[in-house]
Structures are given as structure tokens and as C-alpha cells.
XYZ file of C-alpha atoms in Angstrom:
589
model
C -6.773 -43.175 -18.112
C -5.831 -47.085 -18.332
C -3.315 -48.178 -16.325
C -0.318 -48.061 -19.097
C -1.009 -44.675 -19.207
C -1.609 -44.042 -14.955
C 2.542 -45.601 -15.037
C 3.598 -43.434 -18.058
C 2.573 -40.469 -16.450
C 4.198 -40.763 -12.389
C 7.067 -41.844 -14.242
C 7.490 -38.772 -16.298
C 6.340 -36.498 -13.443
C 8.494 -38.002 -10.160
C 11.469 -37.706 -13.098
C 10.070 -34.591 -13.505
C 10.384 -32.941 -9.721
C 13.178 -34.667 -8.965
C 15.363 -32.116 -11.502
C 12.177 -28.804 -10.635
C 12.496 -29.603 -6.722
C 16.895 -29.566 -7.507
C 15.769 -25.851 -9.629
C 13.890 -24.805 -7.166
C 16.106 -25.510 -4.090
C 19.713 -23.915 -6.235
C 17.690 -21.223 -6.555
C 16.855 -20.148 -3.133
C 20.614 -20.945 -1.600
C 21.083 -18.417 -4.358
C 22.498 -15.201 -3.432
C 21.248 -13.756 -6.458
C 17.819 -14.055 -6.203
C 16.043 -11.848 -4.193
C 13.009 -13.020 -3.088
C 12.074 -11.713 0.597
C 10.893 -14.801 2.830
C 7.485 -14.671 1.923
C 8.563 -14.802 -1.656
C 10.629 -18.224 -1.021
C 7.197 -19.605 1.421
C 5.145 -18.890 -1.101
C 7.221 -20.325 -3.740
C 7.913 -23.403 -1.910
C 4.244 -24.053 -0.957
C 3.340 -23.481 -5.077
C 5.678 -26.354 -6.115
C 4.523 -28.135 -2.945
C 0.595 -28.373 -3.943
C 2.132 -28.244 -7.559
C 3.959 -31.579 -7.336
C 1.200 -33.330 -4.819
C -0.991 -32.536 -6.841
C -3.499 -30.025 -6.063
C -3.041 -27.099 -7.933
C -6.373 -26.874 -9.300
C -8.031 -25.977 -5.122
C -4.631 -23.316 -4.565
C -6.430 -20.297 -4.332
C -6.237 -17.052 -2.544
C -8.093 -17.858 0.260
C -5.554 -20.858 0.652
C -2.351 -19.533 0.608
C -3.566 -16.558 2.683
C -4.338 -19.405 5.527
C -1.489 -21.830 4.788
C 1.721 -19.658 3.649
C 1.062 -15.542 5.727
C -0.785 -17.321 7.939
C -4.034 -15.456 8.308
C -6.956 -16.095 10.017
C -10.103 -17.967 9.300
C -11.718 -14.872 8.225
C -9.976 -13.823 6.337
C -11.027 -12.222 3.084
C -9.180 -10.999 -1.089
C -11.158 -8.827 -1.233
C -10.270 -6.623 1.347
C -6.268 -8.029 2.132
C -5.083 -8.219 -1.403
C -1.277 -9.731 0.066
C -1.819 -12.645 -1.831
C -2.144 -10.716 -5.150
C 1.043 -8.460 -4.397
C 2.701 -10.469 -3.331
C 2.304 -13.313 -6.113
C 3.045 -10.561 -8.451
C 6.131 -9.343 -6.562
C 7.268 -12.607 -6.878
C 6.646 -13.126 -10.869
C 8.641 -10.210 -10.689
C 12.482 -11.923 -8.942
C 11.588 -14.517 -10.431
C 11.829 -12.582 -14.344
C 15.295 -10.293 -13.116
C 16.785 -14.037 -10.876
C 16.482 -15.660 -15.012
C 17.852 -12.479 -16.348
C 20.963 -11.895 -14.146
C 21.438 -15.323 -15.176
C 21.261 -15.914 -19.121
C 22.857 -18.877 -20.407
C 23.792 -19.851 -17.158
C 19.634 -21.384 -17.339
C 19.062 -24.684 -16.851
C 15.681 -24.842 -16.053
C 12.994 -22.088 -15.432
C 10.394 -21.376 -12.494
C 7.934 -19.395 -13.649
C 4.058 -18.482 -11.795
C 2.108 -17.488 -15.052
C -0.492 -14.340 -14.706
C -3.750 -15.416 -13.830
C -3.159 -18.853 -11.784
C -1.212 -20.195 -9.020
C 0.114 -23.133 -10.988
C 3.775 -23.240 -11.194
C 5.531 -23.977 -15.004
C 9.094 -25.323 -15.624
C 10.498 -24.342 -18.410
C 13.356 -25.793 -19.845
C 16.185 -23.880 -21.855
C 17.437 -25.052 -25.174
C 19.204 -28.331 -25.060
C 20.127 -28.423 -21.863
C 17.922 -30.795 -20.169
C 16.498 -34.156 -21.502
C 12.696 -34.070 -22.757
C 12.362 -36.397 -19.073
C 12.986 -33.776 -17.017
C 10.684 -31.007 -18.290
C 7.646 -30.652 -15.724
C 4.149 -29.516 -17.525
C 1.357 -28.646 -15.059
C -0.758 -31.267 -14.121
C -4.304 -30.584 -13.837
C -6.788 -33.527 -11.985
C -9.542 -35.645 -14.407
C -12.287 -33.265 -14.437
C -11.207 -30.090 -14.159
C -10.631 -28.005 -17.180
C -6.957 -25.948 -16.889
C -7.261 -22.659 -16.838
C -6.754 -20.573 -20.853
C -2.787 -18.917 -19.739
C -1.783 -23.007 -18.646
C -3.335 -24.356 -21.510
C -0.952 -22.150 -23.549
C 1.649 -21.708 -21.975
C 2.212 -25.788 -21.774
C 1.713 -25.724 -25.421
C 4.929 -24.111 -25.776
C 7.024 -25.331 -23.116
C 9.918 -26.880 -24.514
C 10.083 -25.345 -27.444
C 11.116 -21.462 -26.575
C 14.122 -19.931 -28.615
C 15.890 -16.807 -27.197
C 14.995 -13.069 -27.981
C 18.260 -12.428 -29.569
C 17.742 -15.528 -32.559
C 14.394 -14.831 -33.710
C 14.512 -14.809 -36.840
C 12.446 -11.509 -38.409
C 12.892 -12.069 -42.333
C 9.187 -13.089 -42.867
C 6.438 -10.301 -41.643
C 4.668 -13.083 -40.098
C 7.540 -13.961 -37.649
C 8.325 -9.804 -36.779
C 4.436 -9.423 -36.613
C 5.323 -11.639 -33.533
C 8.228 -10.783 -31.837
C 6.714 -7.546 -31.396
C 3.384 -8.772 -30.635
C 5.327 -10.333 -28.058
C 7.493 -7.726 -26.911
C 4.562 -5.489 -26.675
C 2.901 -7.844 -24.026
C 5.393 -8.930 -21.593
C 8.288 -5.478 -22.128
C 6.576 -3.493 -19.367
C 6.500 -6.043 -17.020
C 10.364 -6.719 -17.340
C 13.194 -5.207 -14.736
C 15.165 -3.230 -17.707
C 11.803 -1.536 -19.178
C 10.506 0.350 -16.257
C 7.011 1.675 -15.970
C 6.868 5.226 -14.550
C 3.653 5.772 -12.973
C 2.161 9.235 -11.882
C -0.385 10.634 -9.295
C -4.303 9.468 -11.030
C -5.501 12.813 -12.072
C -8.754 13.768 -10.954
C -11.361 15.417 -13.745
C -14.091 17.310 -11.743
C -17.013 17.777 -13.978
C -19.628 20.217 -12.659
C -21.989 20.519 -15.755
C -25.357 21.767 -14.320
C -28.380 19.670 -15.297
C -30.523 22.174 -15.043
C -30.246 25.398 -15.831
C -31.619 27.021 -12.326
C -29.254 24.995 -10.952
C -25.298 26.964 -12.000
C -24.787 29.024 -9.384
C -25.023 26.592 -7.109
C -23.275 24.037 -8.965
C -20.869 25.968 -9.865
C -19.884 27.078 -5.907
C -19.967 23.321 -5.162
C -17.264 22.693 -7.771
C -15.433 25.237 -7.102
C -14.973 24.884 -3.693
C -14.838 20.727 -4.537
C -11.741 21.618 -7.349
C -9.767 23.679 -4.447
C -10.822 20.924 -1.800
C -9.087 18.557 -3.693
C -6.051 20.542 -4.988
C -4.870 20.296 -1.460
C -4.498 16.890 -0.945
C -0.617 15.313 -2.738
C -2.778 12.215 -3.959
C -4.253 13.672 -6.582
C -3.623 15.600 -9.270
C -7.010 17.234 -9.517
C -8.057 19.761 -12.936
C -11.611 21.711 -13.175
C -13.670 21.048 -16.440
C -14.353 24.015 -18.712
C -17.315 26.253 -17.653
C -19.856 26.850 -20.704
C -19.539 30.173 -22.275
C -21.516 32.694 -20.551
C -21.234 31.829 -16.808
C -19.170 34.144 -14.409
C -17.392 31.292 -12.183
C -14.917 33.751 -10.655
C -17.320 36.161 -10.062
C -18.913 33.830 -7.289
C -16.234 31.554 -6.534
C -12.889 33.274 -7.350
C -11.688 30.118 -8.963
C -11.110 30.879 -12.639
C -11.563 27.578 -15.020
C -8.207 26.573 -17.010
C -8.449 25.378 -20.418
C -8.892 21.751 -22.053
C -7.227 18.774 -19.166
C -3.431 18.791 -20.177
C -2.930 14.436 -19.868
C -0.076 14.130 -17.988
C 1.536 10.686 -19.141
C 1.933 7.805 -17.198
C -1.000 9.415 -15.170
C -4.817 7.388 -14.928
C -7.555 9.596 -15.339
C -10.799 9.743 -13.243
C -14.042 11.777 -14.526
C -15.766 13.184 -11.404
C -19.224 14.309 -11.733
C -21.424 16.031 -9.073
C -24.712 17.245 -8.731
C -26.453 19.480 -6.064
C -29.340 20.158 -5.589
C -31.560 22.176 -3.110
C -35.302 20.420 -2.347
C -37.346 20.492 0.613
C -34.711 22.595 2.714
C -32.602 20.063 1.989
C -28.785 19.922 0.292
C -27.910 16.614 -1.404
C -24.434 16.376 -3.482
C -24.591 13.487 -5.352
C -21.025 12.149 -7.110
C -20.324 9.377 -9.628
C -16.626 8.366 -10.583
C -15.863 7.267 -14.253
C -13.146 6.156 -16.289
C -12.901 8.103 -19.517
C -11.647 5.037 -20.831
C -14.597 2.920 -21.035
C -17.163 5.103 -19.581
C -17.025 1.957 -16.832
C -19.123 3.686 -13.255
C -16.081 2.939 -11.125
C -18.083 4.555 -7.434
C -20.721 6.839 -6.585
C -22.373 8.110 -3.569
C -25.396 10.219 -2.284
C -25.124 12.704 0.348
C -27.802 14.893 2.479
C -27.789 17.400 5.170
C -31.015 19.272 6.253
C -30.384 22.716 6.494
C -32.511 23.826 9.435
C -32.617 27.128 10.065
C -28.407 26.666 9.700
C -26.627 28.587 6.804
C -26.694 27.084 3.696
C -23.182 28.017 1.903
C -21.853 26.185 5.553
C -23.459 23.145 5.132
C -22.412 22.756 1.677
C -19.053 23.512 1.966
C -19.186 20.334 4.528
C -20.836 18.078 2.178
C -17.622 19.250 0.077
C -15.260 18.880 2.366
C -16.414 15.343 3.216
C -16.566 14.622 -0.268
C -13.140 15.314 -0.735
C -11.683 13.268 2.034
C -13.635 10.403 0.700
C -11.799 10.253 -2.189
C -7.954 11.078 -2.361
C -7.848 11.017 1.464
C -5.065 7.778 2.908
C -8.568 5.375 2.553
C -10.364 7.357 -0.558
C -11.558 5.677 -2.959
C -9.237 6.466 -5.850
C -6.651 6.086 -3.527
C -8.167 2.197 -3.333
C -8.820 2.437 -7.312
C -5.363 2.477 -8.050
C -3.848 0.338 -5.384
C -5.761 -1.866 -6.630
C -4.613 -1.211 -10.426
C -0.952 -1.578 -9.249
C -1.516 -4.949 -7.754
C -2.261 -6.157 -11.378
C -0.246 -3.640 -13.607
C 2.849 -2.671 -10.593
C 4.955 0.322 -11.920
C 7.716 2.454 -10.545
C 7.582 6.399 -9.303
C 3.087 6.629 -8.187
C 3.279 2.858 -7.714
C 5.547 2.685 -5.638
C 4.324 5.594 -3.486
C 1.359 3.267 -3.298
C 3.158 0.588 -1.967
C 5.038 2.677 0.787
C 1.544 3.939 2.165
C 0.489 0.374 2.644
C 3.460 -0.605 4.112
C 3.428 2.518 6.400
C -0.561 1.607 7.264
C 0.736 -2.031 8.164
C 4.182 -1.273 10.043
C 5.661 -4.801 8.165
C 8.723 -5.177 8.109
C 9.432 -6.732 4.588
C 6.451 -4.427 3.026
C 8.745 -1.631 4.750
C 11.777 -4.007 2.815
C 10.128 -4.143 -0.316
C 8.770 -0.858 -0.578
C 12.117 0.690 -0.019
C 13.975 -1.240 -2.966
C 10.793 0.052 -5.334
C 11.649 3.028 -4.316
C 14.769 3.321 -4.638
C 14.926 1.526 -7.698
C 12.185 4.693 -8.601
C 14.913 7.595 -7.353
C 17.393 5.680 -10.013
C 14.907 6.072 -12.664
C 13.790 10.133 -11.571
C 15.521 11.105 -8.955
C 13.747 15.132 -8.726
C 10.760 13.300 -7.754
C 9.093 14.591 -5.146
C 6.475 12.305 -3.463
C 8.945 9.319 -4.227
C 11.568 11.408 -2.309
C 9.262 12.361 0.449
C 8.008 8.685 0.382
C 11.476 6.916 1.200
C 12.148 9.882 3.519
C 9.309 7.885 5.566
C 9.657 4.118 4.775
C 13.362 5.325 5.935
C 12.565 6.288 9.567
C 9.592 4.124 9.709
C 12.031 1.161 9.658
C 14.057 2.655 12.014
C 17.600 3.323 10.102
C 17.621 7.357 10.775
C 16.934 6.828 14.321
C 19.594 4.589 14.717
C 22.201 5.343 11.886
C 22.824 9.259 11.367
C 23.899 8.803 8.321
C 20.196 7.243 7.272
C 19.636 9.945 9.284
C 20.715 12.449 7.205
C 19.897 11.058 4.198
C 15.627 10.816 5.315
C 16.071 14.642 5.945
C 17.995 15.771 2.819
C 15.495 13.367 0.969
C 12.325 15.633 2.354
C 13.825 18.826 1.936
C 14.845 17.900 -1.221
C 10.398 17.113 -1.239
C 10.165 20.110 -0.126
C 11.971 22.245 -1.869
C 10.214 20.548 -4.949
C 7.058 20.784 -4.143
C 6.483 23.236 -1.364
C 3.171 23.502 -1.626
C 2.130 19.756 -1.049
C 1.726 18.735 2.526
C 3.421 15.238 1.838
C 6.696 16.721 1.852
C 5.968 18.657 4.989
C 5.136 15.242 6.626
C 7.953 13.624 5.595
C 9.737 16.641 6.569
C 8.339 16.273 10.349
C 8.852 12.255 10.631
C 12.945 12.834 8.931
C 13.788 16.515 11.919
C 11.921 13.911 14.101
C 13.883 10.961 14.175
C 17.089 13.064 13.852
C 16.177 14.781 17.353
C 14.882 18.497 16.275
C 11.880 18.838 17.788
C 10.524 22.094 17.687
C 11.853 21.336 13.999
C 9.562 19.001 13.413
C 6.561 20.208 15.277
C 6.901 23.189 12.696
C 6.976 21.282 9.591
C 3.765 18.892 11.053
C 1.633 22.769 11.923
C 3.017 23.515 7.901
C 1.194 20.299 6.228
C -2.289 21.683 8.772
C -2.105 24.113 6.760
C -1.320 23.311 3.482
C -3.745 20.095 3.716
C -6.206 21.023 6.608
C -8.715 18.889 5.343
C -5.625 15.399 5.509
C -6.925 14.034 9.132
C -3.406 11.982 8.636
C -1.514 15.001 9.179
C -2.635 15.768 12.891
C -2.812 11.916 14.018
C 0.765 12.106 12.313
C 1.582 15.728 14.533
C -0.150 14.103 17.800
C 1.227 10.974 18.031
C 4.593 12.861 18.032
C 3.941 15.621 20.446
C 2.517 13.408 22.889
C 5.682 11.118 23.413
C 7.621 14.277 23.811
C 5.736 15.440 26.359
C 3.414 17.558 25.280
C 0.056 15.770 26.584
C -2.051 18.366 26.082
C -2.211 19.123 22.507
C -1.067 15.584 21.133
C -4.814 14.761 22.194
C -6.368 17.616 21.313
C -5.208 17.003 17.082
C -5.428 13.482 18.375
C -9.520 13.837 18.585
C -9.383 16.797 16.244
C -8.633 14.089 13.179
C -10.812 11.647 15.636
C -13.442 13.456 14.764
C -12.643 14.106 10.656
C -12.268 11.014 9.907
C -14.500 8.466 8.924
C -12.026 6.070 9.995
C -9.667 6.713 13.420
C -5.990 7.055 11.997
C -3.269 4.881 13.748
C -1.151 7.263 15.558
C -4.874 8.747 16.673
C -5.819 5.350 17.929
C -2.621 4.850 20.189
C -2.464 9.044 20.760
C -5.292 8.040 22.977
C -4.229 4.861 23.869
C -0.979 5.883 25.147
C -2.970 8.301 27.153
C -5.506 6.344 28.468
C -2.853 3.983 29.873
C -1.193 7.246 31.110
C -4.052 7.962 33.075
C -4.640 4.543 34.747
C -7.565 3.638 32.281
C -6.206 0.389 31.203
C -9.520 -0.769 30.192
C -9.893 1.406 28.218
C -5.994 1.411 27.180
C -6.141 -2.451 25.913
C -9.818 -1.494 24.069
C -8.222 0.829 21.695
C -5.481 -1.688 21.659
C -7.041 -4.145 20.653
C -8.531 -2.410 18.016
C -4.903 -1.659 16.527
C -3.868 -5.688 16.879
C -1.206 -6.321 14.145
C 1.257 -8.914 14.583
C 3.977 -6.682 13.239
C 3.160 -3.686 15.452
C 5.375 -3.373 18.286
C 4.577 -0.150 19.255
C 1.324 -1.899 19.531
C 2.068 -4.486 21.441
C 4.070 -3.249 23.307
C 1.490 -0.787 24.804
C -0.286 -4.028 25.083
C 1.694 -5.808 27.204
C 2.250 -3.122 29.800
C -1.504 -2.765 29.884
C -1.347 -6.059 30.471
C 1.020 -6.471 33.214
C -0.806 -3.414 35.040
C -3.424 -5.862 34.850
C -2.000 -9.236 35.997
C -3.786 -10.387 32.467
C -1.724 -13.083 32.656
C -3.364 -14.602 29.087
C -2.958 -11.319 27.618
C 0.485 -10.774 28.365
C 1.168 -14.146 26.748
C -0.640 -12.633 23.627
C 1.202 -9.488 23.181
C 4.755 -11.817 24.031
C 3.980 -14.003 21.379
C 3.662 -11.104 18.287
C 6.433 -9.140 19.961
C 8.370 -12.462 19.678
C 7.081 -13.526 16.064
C 8.700 -10.085 14.856
C 11.628 -9.557 17.091
C 13.048 -13.164 17.815
C 12.756 -14.889 21.005
C 17.154 -13.577 21.812
C 16.003 -10.413 21.456
C 13.472 -9.407 24.096
C 15.879 -8.032 26.461
C 15.858 -4.761 23.454
C 12.675 -4.032 24.415
C 13.542 0.076 24.785
C 11.558 0.623 21.626
C 9.956 3.529 23.543
C 13.335 5.265 24.572
C 14.704 5.574 20.518
C 12.323 6.671 19.247
C 11.949 9.856 21.472
C 9.344 8.956 24.701
C 9.591 11.078 26.832
C 10.931 9.720 30.375
C 7.786 9.814 32.278
C 6.306 7.841 29.659
C 8.798 5.933 29.028
C 8.960 4.963 32.690
C 5.848 4.589 32.753
C 5.517 1.872 30.327
C 8.583 0.078 31.681
C 6.862 0.148 34.819
C 4.289 -2.177 32.804
C 6.217 -4.264 31.272
C 8.262 -5.220 34.409
C 4.885 -6.647 35.911
C 4.435 -8.209 33.119
C 7.522 -10.214 33.790
C 9.945 -8.265 31.088
C 12.921 -6.430 32.041
C 14.889 -3.860 30.021
C 17.751 -4.371 28.839
C 20.549 -2.448 31.508
C 17.316 -3.303 34.158
C 18.359 -4.672 37.159
């Protein structure tokens, strides 16, 4: 590039940067832009990197480190925060500019597939010199999506003015609408929970009986989870499944609109006193094998039928549990193709697991929109009730508590056999102060799905903080034994029990494993443990985590355990530890 070209490029980018940054500042200050603080930070960062000429080096890893303060060990394969927030930012931008209509002078867009912002002028409203096109450093190829977007910048036409008289123009308009309409806020995509079709076709004639039993057990086990819709493959003629399992095979699988279908193939064999259950999750549309696995258990004199059921239960948990294979596949799919309905339920599940205020707020908004489009969805109603409780609104507002309870009751009425409906009812009742009724709801949830370790984990925590120490620990141990990974609530219960028993080192170890900057309950208890052990540095670290969420002016209001219904004895013990760490709660001398 010669000196003249350099000068022209510098002059163009100087003008473009001024106009682009003016639009950025105007938009971020406009109350009609409903992006979260995370979205604002992310957009400003991407614009800054763009005009610094570093867009080509912006990746999910750099965004996680620079914007979201993730540690250097961040792995985008296991933590999808960047993809999730970028997707939500795109939706917020589209919704904002649609609301502005003809007021738009310059749009800031974030094309899918990269993190390079795109600046698009409204026809006739901005001088050509003020238009910024993506700059790519020498020697770096621009992504195809970026090249396409740059080619059409400055000559886009409003949809209303597109003439549809010619067949070619009509085809172009239809193609454009088909590819983009699902992502605009005025035409929501409503998704349903995934469908799992269990394929129990035997590969060898001698495997008929054992495979029939395994298939029947698996269909029964999966059907207890509220996270999936389970269908059984129609059995070949001449096989009397009902006589063996009591299960009557339905007719051909009925496909549900908006539900992603997964086909689960299983193979069961008994050789040399070893029972082996092999499985494979397949996408029936692409025939791609998504996940597979094998479980083996030696018989060794134990009841063979019992071992078979153990293998099947283990597989059902691994597929449909909170961190199961199907749940994880659906969560990944929602990142690339966001939707309302079940998509918001998944978003709520992730927010509840992380107790992140911003994610909880985003899930709340998503669920509210879903409810507006489909008011009789039990999963949405249950998730919305749980989010209201998790945000603390149901504990501080009688109106919010009443709404959470009504939503949970609605979910129970719509889906009386769904364990998740009763979990929501348990949480809403507990937040409203109806403790015994909450426990009854939790017990009903456990009866409906004894395989889901998350249910005893949640019920055990509520039992423990209410003063039912023995029952709380029993349920936490049950969840710990049944689950491949210990559930957050079970781990917190055991940490509380260690603290109450003055086993502070054990409590601190469990709390460090639960470390999460947005988890107030964990950080408060960690602060109390540090106070009891006299660990100044640990206390300072925990206090910083609390401050990052609550702000320095709110430290005197750390009566979180009391507002969450902690028993007086437990609350007093925690306050004692906080006092030794130098924290005085509101109302205490």
C-alpha cells in the first residue's frame, strides 16, 4: 500500500470513527436500548478493538478475559458465556433499531459468525465519508460473512420499498425473509422440550428378551424426567413386550412442532458374567452420532435383573439429568439458534445453576416473553416461579411471592405428573413462608422422579436451613451418592453442616469447590469460615466477591441468611463468623 492510499484510509477512518462512536454513545444512553451492562461493555469493547485495527485477533477467549473477567484458564468449549452474550447482544440491537424505525441514521450491527461490528447507514441520511467498513489487517483474510456484509453496506433498501414485480426480486425477498425472520423480535421462535425416541431393536435373536426388558426400563426411567419427551420405537410384530415389562408400545412416534428429535439406540448383552449396556445418541435428520458410551457391571452373584436396572437408571440420569447429554446438546443448540419457550427454560436452568444476577434477569425477561406468547406452558410457568424466588423478589415482596406461587400452582395444574412443577411449588411455598407445605411439594417431586438427584439436593438444603439437620444431611448424601457430580445445593448443605459442627477446614474445602463470584450464600459462608479460622487473606478474598455483587455501600446489609429463612441457630452461628471477620450485620452493635 502506497503513502497516498495510507493517507486516504486514515482520513476515511477518522471521519468514520467519529460518526460511529457518536452513534454508540447515543445508543448506550438511550433508555430504549434494553441491553444489559454486559452487553454495553461487550459492544464498546468490540468497537474499540475495531478502530484500533485489532478486530481480526478478537476471539471468544480474548473477550472472556478482557470483558467478562474470566481467568486465564477459560475454555470456550465448557463455558459458553461469550457466545451466549454475543447472541443476546445481536437480538438487543435488532430490537432497538426496529423500535427506532425511520429515526435511524447509522446502525451498529454484529453479524453472526464473528465479532467484527458492522456500521450501516440509512439511505440518504449520512455522508458516504462517514461510513465505516470493517478493516482487516494486511495478510488476514476477511471472513465470508464479513465480505458479504461489506459489499452491501450503504445500498440497503427498506423492506417496504422492495419491488416484487420481478420474479428474481421476489425470490430474493423471500430468501432474505426466510433467513432472517426467525431472529427478529416480532416473529418469535417457540421451541418445545426435546423428544427422545428409544430404539430397542435387537441385533441378534437371542438378545430379544434382555433387550426388551432393558428398553422397557429405559423408557420408564426417561419418562420420569421433565426435561425430555420420551417415545418408544414401535416393536416388531410377534414380540410380546407387555408380558415382560408391562409396557405397551405406542404407535408410530408423533412429531411435535418445535421439538428437536434425538434417536437413542441401545444394545444390551450378557457375556462371561458381565452385563454391558451400549448406547448411542443419533440426530435422525443428519444421521450423525452425537454421543455414545458403554457401561459394564460384573454379575458376581448379584441379582442380574437388579444390575440391569442399575445400568439403565445410570444411563437415564446421564442423558436427561440437569447436566445430561440431551440437556447439554439442547443448551448448545439454543446458543446458535435462540428461541422462546423451552429455550428460555434452558436459559433459566443455566442462570439458576450460576446464580448470576444478570443471567437471572435475562432469563426472567425471556420467560416473560414466552408466557405472553404461550400462557399455558407448564415448563415456562415453573421456571418463571423459580427465577422469581432465586432473584430474591419472592422473599422481599408479597406481590412477587404471590405471583411465584400462582405460577407454580398453574404448572402443577397443567402438568400434575411433572416433577419440575412440584419443585417450583416447593421453592415458591418456602419463599412465602409456608415451610411444611413446601416440604410436601418436595416429597411429591421426589416420588414422581426418584432418579433426579437435583430434587433431594434442593429439598435437603431447604430442610437443613430450616433446622431439620438430620433430614437435610440425609437428602444431601443421597444426592451425592446418586449423582456423577454433586449438586450445588447438596454441596452447600454439607458445607453448612460442617460449619455448624465446627469442622471449619472441611467447610472451607467444600466452599472453595463451589466458588462463584455471584453466589452470595456461598461467599457469605466462606467469609464466616474465614473469620472462625482467622484467615485474613481468605476473608478479604470472600469479601471482595461479595462487594463485586452488592457494592461497598451494601455490606452492612448482609443479613442474607435471615431473609432466606435460615433457622435462628444457624443464622447466629454465621453471624458470629462474620463478626470475627470484621463484618457487622445491620441492627447489630
